[in-house]
Amino acid sequence: MAISNLGRQLRFVLEAPDALLLAELLVLVDGFVLECSSVPDSHDIRTQFEEELQAIYDDVVDHSSLLQKEVALAVLYHLRPIFPSASVISWFDLLLRPALREPKLSTPAVTHAKELIVSALQKNGENFSEIAGDFRRRLMDLYLLDAFNETSSDDALEWAELNQDQKEIRTCWKSNLEDVLIKFGMEQPYDFMTELYIHFSTPSSRLQILTLLHSYISGTQFETAANVLGSHPLISRVLCSLLLDNSSTVCTTGLTLFVKLLPMLAVHACEDLKILLPKLLAILARAICWKKRRGLSAAGGDLDAELDRELAKEANPPLQIRSDLDWNRLDATFNGTPSTPPNARPFFSMLYYLYPCNVLRFLRGPALYLEANSWQSPFTVNWDQALDEERIRKKSEPLIREHMCHPLLIWRDATSELSATEFWAKYDVSRIASEAMLLDMRNTALAIRAQAPVELPLRDDLDLSSESTRSTIPPQSSVSLQDMINTSIALKSSADVAIIQPASQWPQNLFTSAPSSPLKGSIPIPRDQDEELPSHVASHVTHTISGLQREILLLRNELNFELWLSRENTKHIGRLFQERILTKSAEAERQGWCYNKLRKYRAQVIALEGELREHKQQASSAKNKYADWNIELQKKLSQFREEKKSLIKEAAALRSAEGEARALFTAQAKLLAEATKQVFELQTQKKENQHKIDRLKDYERQLDQHVKMQRLWDRDFAKFNQCMEEMALMRNQFKQMEMRLESYEKTQIAMDDCARGSRRQVQTLEARLAQQKRNNDGSPHQSALQIAAFASEKAALNKTNTRLKEENVELREEIEEMRAMVEVLKGQHSGRRGLVSEPRASPILYV
């Protein structure tokens, strides 16, 4: 499709807006988007069309024409798939921002503008992540700084000077910005929370961010993003604000926020909630011990304000924050207005429902509990000095008294409560919120009263129309409940609402102090706009507006909480009603089943009673027949007794004669019967087992063959084993021969040594004999004796020498034999096959 043709069509529709022409134009735009999507490189085409679109917008569009804005927004919305973030952001100041500020623009056009902005915020996968991040910060800055700030006195005074059209523009601008941010937060929760985390460091923006978080959490789609918030650093920064900031409005808003957030964290981020529990309990202690701040008088001016601040600091010196936390404390959101302590009852009810044992353990010893959980004090002093335990116990006692006893206080302790599975692990958010609020005795009393309404009797003696009664009843303004309901429904709907009869100025009684108000007296307001107010009157007006702003903000916060709680209660009621319907259906089904069973049992009882009657009749007839039969049997019995006597006599005569024959016959009969029985059994068994016998014969032939083969195999294995044993024996003999040879060699060496010693001894004796012979020449008698002794000794030595020589010869022969045997064994061992030789053929294969 040519870009020039699409441009001409767009220019024609912008010059003369028409619904039919716009539909045709959008069809052409969709075709152009498909064409660009199918082209691989469509950057040049998209850039050219953007330039053409920008030129058409500059030339044709009239910024005061709503129809032209709607056409341009529709075209941009259909071009969203191919436009990058930078292109959409470039149209923000030209088209999108004016569209969000225009209250008279149609709802589809506003929706298109919101969707375009959200799509530009989400496109992080492209090369424009830094541009998208800057655009997010810009939108957040616009919401915090440019939109109407309900907590700012300057914005309130400026709001009072605006006309109705300007008020509608600013209201529409803030509402649309909030819708865009919340929708972006639902689709990209982590990026949205990161932006809030960055801007939360500014003290003046904290209350606005908490209000935005209220709207964000109240959305029906937030439960899917609760697990992201549980682990995000934003929640830690919000907890630090509740613990360190001195603004009661911020604390009240934050406590309400966490009352709504705790059930969602319990369902979707239970482990993160356990980590945050010590901080939540410390915030509870600070909230219940919050001290009220007095308001500043109008007549004193700045001097009284400074004096009051100095006196308040001297009476209650604030705790100093540690420098490493880098936290800027928010002292007061609304200066000069009396500060009421935040309502910690719903927050206590929710914590007491989720972790009752830990809550009571904390209230019993706050400092010890926080130190046991290893949480360092954010102040320059430790927890013992930062927490006033006596005041905490005193302030928490009414809360504990006005709440019912939790069952887990009996079953668990603080440690097991955090380690074991929670009793509400399978509950949903609505059930947790409803049951937590019912722990408060006031809510429980209302619930019981709603279940059983009490009607008060009318007394005749009570005259409500008397003058005394009328004088005691304060005057009340009448407001139509139906008008309030209709207004609430209209404001909650997305339709355009027209406000009729708007107030042109502040009401006169706004600046008149009530008798119970700390601002005594009334201050006249000048009628003319040119007339200037005195300084003390202007200061009083400022303080009054600040008080009203705070009251409106707290009331709106409470209203949002009640709406959220009513929505969760409605969900819980629907679930209970569904369970009740299921219970009733099950009960009705059970009752029908019981009724059918009862009918069946009744029919069975009637049938059994009929059978019982029949059985009784049959028993009666059988009894009569039995009596007649018994009489007949008695008669037969008497006859049989007489016959028996005669038979006994005959039997006695025959018994003695036939005793031995009967005994023999009986024995033979028994033997014959047993033999016949055995023959019959054997024949039967033979017939039954004939096929088995035939098979057994075959098996026996096969077994014989296998036995023969097995014998051959066993004979071969026996020979093999015998050979192995012989080889083992030869090895042992060889080893023994080697050992014996070694021993013989050692013996031979010893005998050689002994022979050498003997030779030396013989030589010595011969020398001595020669010497003796020489000596005996002088004494023949002594020499004869010595010669005889020497001869005997010599003969003994010769015998010993001869014996040793013979033994030596025998040993040498044995050694030679051993060596010959070793050589034979070595030859035999080297000539045989080993165990790893080729396997011989099995004889089974040749049978």
Coordinates of N, CA and C in Angstrom, one line a residue, residues 66-201:
L66 N -12.2 17.9 19.3 CA -12.2 16.6 20.0 C -12.3 15.5 19.0
L67 N -13.0 15.7 17.9 CA -13.2 14.6 16.9 C -11.8 14.3 16.2
Q68 N -11.1 15.3 15.9 CA -9.8 15.1 15.2 C -8.8 14.4 16.2
K69 N -8.9 14.7 17.5 CA -8.1 14.0 18.4 C -8.4 12.6 18.5
E70 N -9.7 12.3 18.5 CA -10.2 10.9 18.5 C -9.7 10.1 17.3
V71 N -9.8 10.8 16.1 CA -9.3 10.1 14.9 C -7.8 9.8 15.0
A72 N -7.0 10.8 15.4 CA -5.6 10.7 15.5 C -5.2 9.6 16.6
L73 N -5.9 9.5 17.7 CA -5.7 8.5 18.7 C -6.0 7.1 18.1
A74 N -7.1 7.0 17.4 CA -7.5 5.7 16.8 C -6.4 5.2 15.8
V75 N -5.9 6.1 15.0 CA -4.9 5.7 14.0 C -3.6 5.3 14.8
L76 N -3.2 6.1 15.8 CA -2.0 5.7 16.5 C -2.2 4.4 17.2
Y77 N -3.4 4.2 17.7 CA -3.6 2.9 18.5 C -3.5 1.7 17.5
H78 N -4.0 1.8 16.3 CA -3.9 0.7 15.4 C -2.5 0.6 14.8
L79 N -1.7 1.6 14.9 CA -0.3 1.6 14.5 C 0.6 1.1 15.6
R80 N 0.1 0.8 16.7 CA 0.9 0.5 17.9 C 1.8 -0.8 17.7
P81 N 1.4 -1.8 17.0 CA 2.3 -3.0 16.8 C 3.6 -2.7 16.1
I82 N 3.6 -1.7 15.3 CA 4.9 -1.5 14.5 C 5.6 -0.3 15.0
F83 N 5.0 0.6 15.9 CA 5.7 1.8 16.4 C 6.5 1.4 17.6
P84 N 7.8 1.8 17.6 CA 8.6 1.6 18.8 C 8.3 2.6 19.9
S85 N 8.9 2.4 21.0 CA 8.6 3.2 22.2 C 9.0 4.7 21.9
A86 N 10.1 4.9 21.2 CA 10.5 6.3 20.9 C 9.4 7.0 20.1
S87 N 8.8 6.3 19.1 CA 7.8 7.0 18.3 C 6.5 7.3 19.1
V88 N 6.1 6.4 20.0 CA 4.9 6.7 20.8 C 5.2 7.8 21.8
I89 N 6.4 7.8 22.4 CA 6.8 8.9 23.3 C 6.8 10.2 22.7
S90 N 7.2 10.2 21.4 CA 7.3 11.5 20.7 C 5.9 12.2 20.5
W91 N 4.9 11.3 20.6 CA 3.5 11.9 20.5 C 2.9 12.2 21.8
F92 N 3.7 12.1 22.9 CA 3.1 12.3 24.2 C 2.7 13.7 24.4
D93 N 3.6 14.7 24.2 CA 3.3 16.1 24.4 C 2.3 16.6 23.4
L94 N 2.4 16.1 22.2 CA 1.5 16.6 21.1 C 0.1 16.1 21.2
L95 N -0.1 14.8 21.6 CA -1.5 14.3 21.5 C -1.9 13.6 22.7
L96 N -1.0 12.7 23.3 CA -1.4 11.8 24.4 C -1.7 12.6 25.7
R97 N -0.8 13.5 26.0 CA -1.0 14.3 27.3 C -2.2 15.2 27.2
P98 N -2.4 15.9 26.1 CA -3.7 16.7 26.0 C -4.9 15.8 26.0
A99 N -4.8 14.6 25.5 CA -6.0 13.7 25.5 C -6.3 13.3 27.0
L100 N -5.3 13.0 27.8 CA -5.5 12.6 29.1 C -6.0 13.8 30.0
R101 N -5.8 15.0 29.6 CA -6.3 16.2 30.4 C -7.6 16.6 29.9
E102 N -8.2 16.0 28.9 CA -9.5 16.5 28.3 C -10.6 15.7 28.9
P103 N -11.4 16.3 29.8 CA -12.5 15.5 30.4 C -13.7 15.2 29.4
K104 N -13.8 16.0 28.4 CA -14.9 15.8 27.4 C -14.6 14.8 26.3
L105 N -13.4 14.2 26.3 CA -13.0 13.3 25.3 C -13.8 12.0 25.6
S106 N -14.1 11.3 24.5 CA -14.9 10.0 24.7 C -14.0 8.9 25.3
T107 N -14.7 8.0 25.9 CA -14.1 6.9 26.7 C -13.2 6.1 25.8
P108 N -13.6 5.6 24.6 CA -12.7 4.9 23.7 C -11.4 5.6 23.4
A109 N -11.5 6.9 23.1 CA -10.3 7.7 22.8 C -9.3 7.7 24.0
V110 N -9.9 8.0 25.2 CA -9.0 8.0 26.4 C -8.4 6.6 26.6
T111 N -9.2 5.6 26.3 CA -8.6 4.2 26.5 C -7.5 4.0 25.5
H112 N -7.6 4.5 24.2 CA -6.6 4.4 23.2 C -5.3 5.1 23.7
A113 N -5.5 6.3 24.3 CA -4.3 7.0 24.8 C -3.6 6.3 25.9
K114 N -4.4 5.7 26.8 CA -3.8 4.9 27.9 C -3.1 3.7 27.4
E115 N -3.7 3.0 26.5 CA -3.0 1.8 25.9 C -1.7 2.1 25.2
L116 N -1.7 3.3 24.5 CA -0.5 3.7 23.8 C 0.6 4.0 24.8
I117 N 0.3 4.7 25.9 CA 1.3 5.0 26.9 C 1.8 3.7 27.6
V118 N 0.9 2.8 27.9 CA 1.3 1.6 28.6 C 2.2 0.7 27.7
S119 N 1.8 0.7 26.4 CA 2.7 -0.1 25.4 C 4.1 0.6 25.3
A120 N 4.2 1.9 25.4 CA 5.5 2.5 25.3 C 6.3 2.2 26.6
L121 N 5.6 2.1 27.7 CA 6.3 1.8 28.9 C 6.8 0.4 29.0
Q122 N 6.2 -0.5 28.3 CA 6.5 -1.9 28.4 C 7.5 -2.4 27.4
K123 N 7.8 -1.7 26.3 CA 8.7 -2.2 25.3 C 10.1 -2.1 25.7
N124 N 10.6 -3.1 26.5 CA 11.9 -3.1 27.0 C 12.8 -4.0 26.1
G125 N 12.2 -4.9 25.3 CA 13.0 -5.8 24.5 C 13.7 -5.1 23.3
E126 N 13.3 -3.9 23.0 CA 13.9 -3.2 21.9 C 15.1 -2.5 22.3
N127 N 15.6 -1.6 21.5 CA 16.8 -0.8 21.8 C 16.5 0.5 22.4
F128 N 15.3 0.6 23.0 CA 14.8 1.8 23.6 C 14.5 1.7 25.1
S129 N 15.3 0.8 25.7 CA 15.0 0.5 27.2 C 15.3 1.8 28.0
E130 N 16.4 2.5 27.6 CA 16.7 3.7 28.4 C 15.7 4.8 28.1
I131 N 15.2 4.9 26.9 CA 14.1 5.9 26.6 C 12.8 5.5 27.4
A132 N 12.5 4.2 27.4 CA 11.3 3.8 28.2 C 11.5 4.1 29.7
G133 N 12.7 3.9 30.2 CA 12.9 4.2 31.6 C 12.8 5.6 31.9
D134 N 13.3 6.5 31.0 CA 13.2 7.9 31.2 C 11.7 8.3 31.2
F135 N 11.0 7.7 30.3 CA 9.5 8.0 30.2 C 8.8 7.6 31.4
R136 N 9.1 6.5 32.0 CA 8.5 6.1 33.3 C 8.8 7.1 34.4
R137 N 10.0 7.5 34.5 CA 10.3 8.5 35.5 C 9.6 9.8 35.2
R138 N 9.4 10.2 34.0 CA 8.7 11.4 33.7 C 7.2 11.3 34.0
L139 N 6.6 10.2 33.7 CA 5.2 10.0 34.1 C 5.1 10.0 35.6
M140 N 6.0 9.4 36.4 CA 5.9 9.4 37.8 C 6.1 10.8 38.4
D141 N 7.0 11.6 37.8 CA 7.2 13.0 38.2 C 5.9 13.8 37.9
L142 N 5.3 13.6 36.7 CA 4.1 14.3 36.4 C 3.0 13.9 37.4
Y143 N 2.9 12.7 37.9 CA 1.9 12.3 38.8 C 2.1 12.9 40.2
L144 N 3.4 13.0 40.6 CA 3.8 13.5 41.9 C 3.8 15.0 41.9
L145 N 4.2 15.7 40.8 CA 4.4 17.1 40.9 C 3.4 17.9 40.1
D146 N 3.0 17.4 39.0 CA 2.1 18.2 38.1 C 0.6 18.0 38.4
A147 N 0.2 16.8 38.8 CA -1.2 16.5 39.1 C -1.5 17.1 40.4
F148 N -2.8 17.2 40.7 CA -3.3 17.8 41.9 C -3.0 17.0 43.1
N149 N -2.3 17.6 44.1 CA -1.8 17.0 45.3 C -2.8 17.3 46.4
E150 N -3.5 16.4 46.9 CA -4.5 16.6 47.9 C -3.9 16.9 49.3
T151 N -2.6 16.6 49.4 CA -1.9 16.8 50.7 C -1.2 18.2 50.8
S152 N -1.2 18.9 49.7 CA -0.5 20.2 49.6 C -1.5 21.4 49.9
S153 N -1.2 22.3 50.8 CA -2.0 23.4 51.1 C -2.0 24.4 49.9
D154 N -0.9 24.5 49.2 CA -0.8 25.4 48.1 C -1.7 24.9 47.0
D155 N -1.7 23.6 46.7 CA -2.6 23.1 45.7 C -4.1 23.2 46.1
A156 N -4.4 23.1 47.4 CA -5.8 23.3 47.8 C -6.2 24.7 47.6
L157 N -5.4 25.7 48.0 CA -5.7 27.1 47.7 C -5.8 27.4 46.2
E158 N -4.9 26.8 45.5 CA -5.0 27.0 44.0 C -6.3 26.4 43.5
W159 N -6.6 25.2 44.0 CA -7.9 24.5 43.6 C -9.1 25.4 43.9
A160 N -9.1 26.1 45.0 CA -10.2 26.9 45.4 C -10.4 28.0 44.4
E161 N -9.3 28.5 43.8 CA -9.4 29.6 42.9 C -9.8 29.2 41.5
L162 N -9.8 27.9 41.2 CA -10.1 27.5 39.8 C -11.6 27.5 39.6
N163 N -11.9 27.6 38.3 CA -13.3 27.4 37.9 C -13.6 26.0 37.7
Q164 N -14.9 25.7 37.4 CA -15.3 24.3 37.3 C -14.6 23.5 36.2
D165 N -14.4 24.2 35.0 CA -13.8 23.5 33.9 C -12.3 23.1 34.2
Q166 N -11.6 24.1 34.9 CA -10.2 23.8 35.2 C -10.2 22.7 36.3
K167 N -11.1 22.6 37.2 CA -11.1 21.6 38.2 C -11.4 20.2 37.5
E168 N -12.3 20.2 36.5 CA -12.5 18.9 35.8 C -11.3 18.5 35.0
I169 N -10.6 19.4 34.4 CA -9.4 19.1 33.7 C -8.3 18.5 34.6
R170 N -8.1 19.1 35.8 CA -7.1 18.6 36.7 C -7.5 17.3 37.3
T171 N -8.8 17.1 37.6 CA -9.3 15.8 38.1 C -9.1 14.7 37.1
C172 N -9.5 15.0 35.8 CA -9.3 14.1 34.8 C -7.9 13.7 34.5
W173 N -7.0 14.7 34.6 CA -5.6 14.5 34.4 C -5.0 13.5 35.4
K174 N -5.3 13.8 36.7 CA -4.8 12.9 37.7 C -5.4 11.5 37.7
S175 N -6.7 11.4 37.4 CA -7.3 10.1 37.3 C -6.8 9.3 36.2
N176 N -6.6 9.9 35.0 CA -6.0 9.1 33.9 C -4.6 8.7 34.1
L177 N -3.8 9.7 34.7 CA -2.4 9.3 35.1 C -2.4 8.1 36.0
E178 N -3.2 8.1 37.0 CA -3.3 7.0 38.0 C -3.7 5.7 37.3
D179 N -4.6 5.8 36.4 CA -5.0 4.6 35.7 C -3.9 4.0 34.8
V180 N -3.2 4.9 34.2 CA -2.0 4.5 33.3 C -1.0 3.8 34.2
L181 N -0.6 4.4 35.3 CA 0.4 3.8 36.2 C 0.0 2.5 36.8
I182 N -1.3 2.4 37.2 CA -1.8 1.2 37.8 C -1.8 0.1 36.7
K183 N -2.3 0.4 35.5 CA -2.3 -0.6 34.5 C -0.9 -1.1 34.1
F184 N 0.0 -0.1 34.1 CA 1.4 -0.5 33.8 C 2.0 -1.4 35.0
G185 N 1.6 -1.1 36.2 CA 2.0 -1.8 37.4 C 1.4 -3.3 37.3
M186 N 0.2 -3.4 36.8 CA -0.4 -4.8 36.7 C 0.4 -5.6 35.7
E187 N 0.8 -5.0 34.6 CA 1.5 -5.8 33.6 C 3.0 -5.9 33.8
Q188 N 3.6 -4.9 34.4 CA 5.0 -4.9 34.7 C 5.2 -4.5 36.1
P189 N 4.9 -5.4 37.1 CA 5.0 -5.0 38.5 C 6.3 -4.7 39.0
Y190 N 7.4 -5.4 38.5 CA 8.7 -5.1 39.1 C 9.2 -3.7 38.6
D191 N 9.0 -3.4 37.4 CA 9.5 -2.1 36.9 C 8.7 -1.0 37.6
F192 N 7.4 -1.2 37.8 CA 6.6 -0.2 38.4 C 7.0 0.0 39.9
M193 N 7.3 -1.1 40.6 CA 7.7 -0.9 42.0 C 9.1 -0.3 42.1
T194 N 9.9 -0.6 41.1 CA 11.2 0.1 41.1 C 11.1 1.6 41.0
E195 N 10.2 2.0 40.1 CA 10.0 3.5 40.0 C 9.5 4.1 41.3
L196 N 8.6 3.4 41.9 CA 8.1 3.9 43.2 C 9.2 3.8 44.3
Y197 N 10.0 2.8 44.2 CA 11.1 2.7 45.2 C 12.1 3.9 45.0
I198 N 12.3 4.3 43.8 CA 13.2 5.5 43.5 C 12.6 6.8 44.1
H199 N 11.4 7.0 43.8 CA 10.7 8.3 44.2 C 10.3 8.3 45.7
F200 N 10.3 7.1 46.3 CA 9.9 7.1 47.7 C 10.9 7.7 48.6
S201 N 12.2 7.9 48.1 CA 13.2 8.5 49.0 C 12.9 10.0 49.2

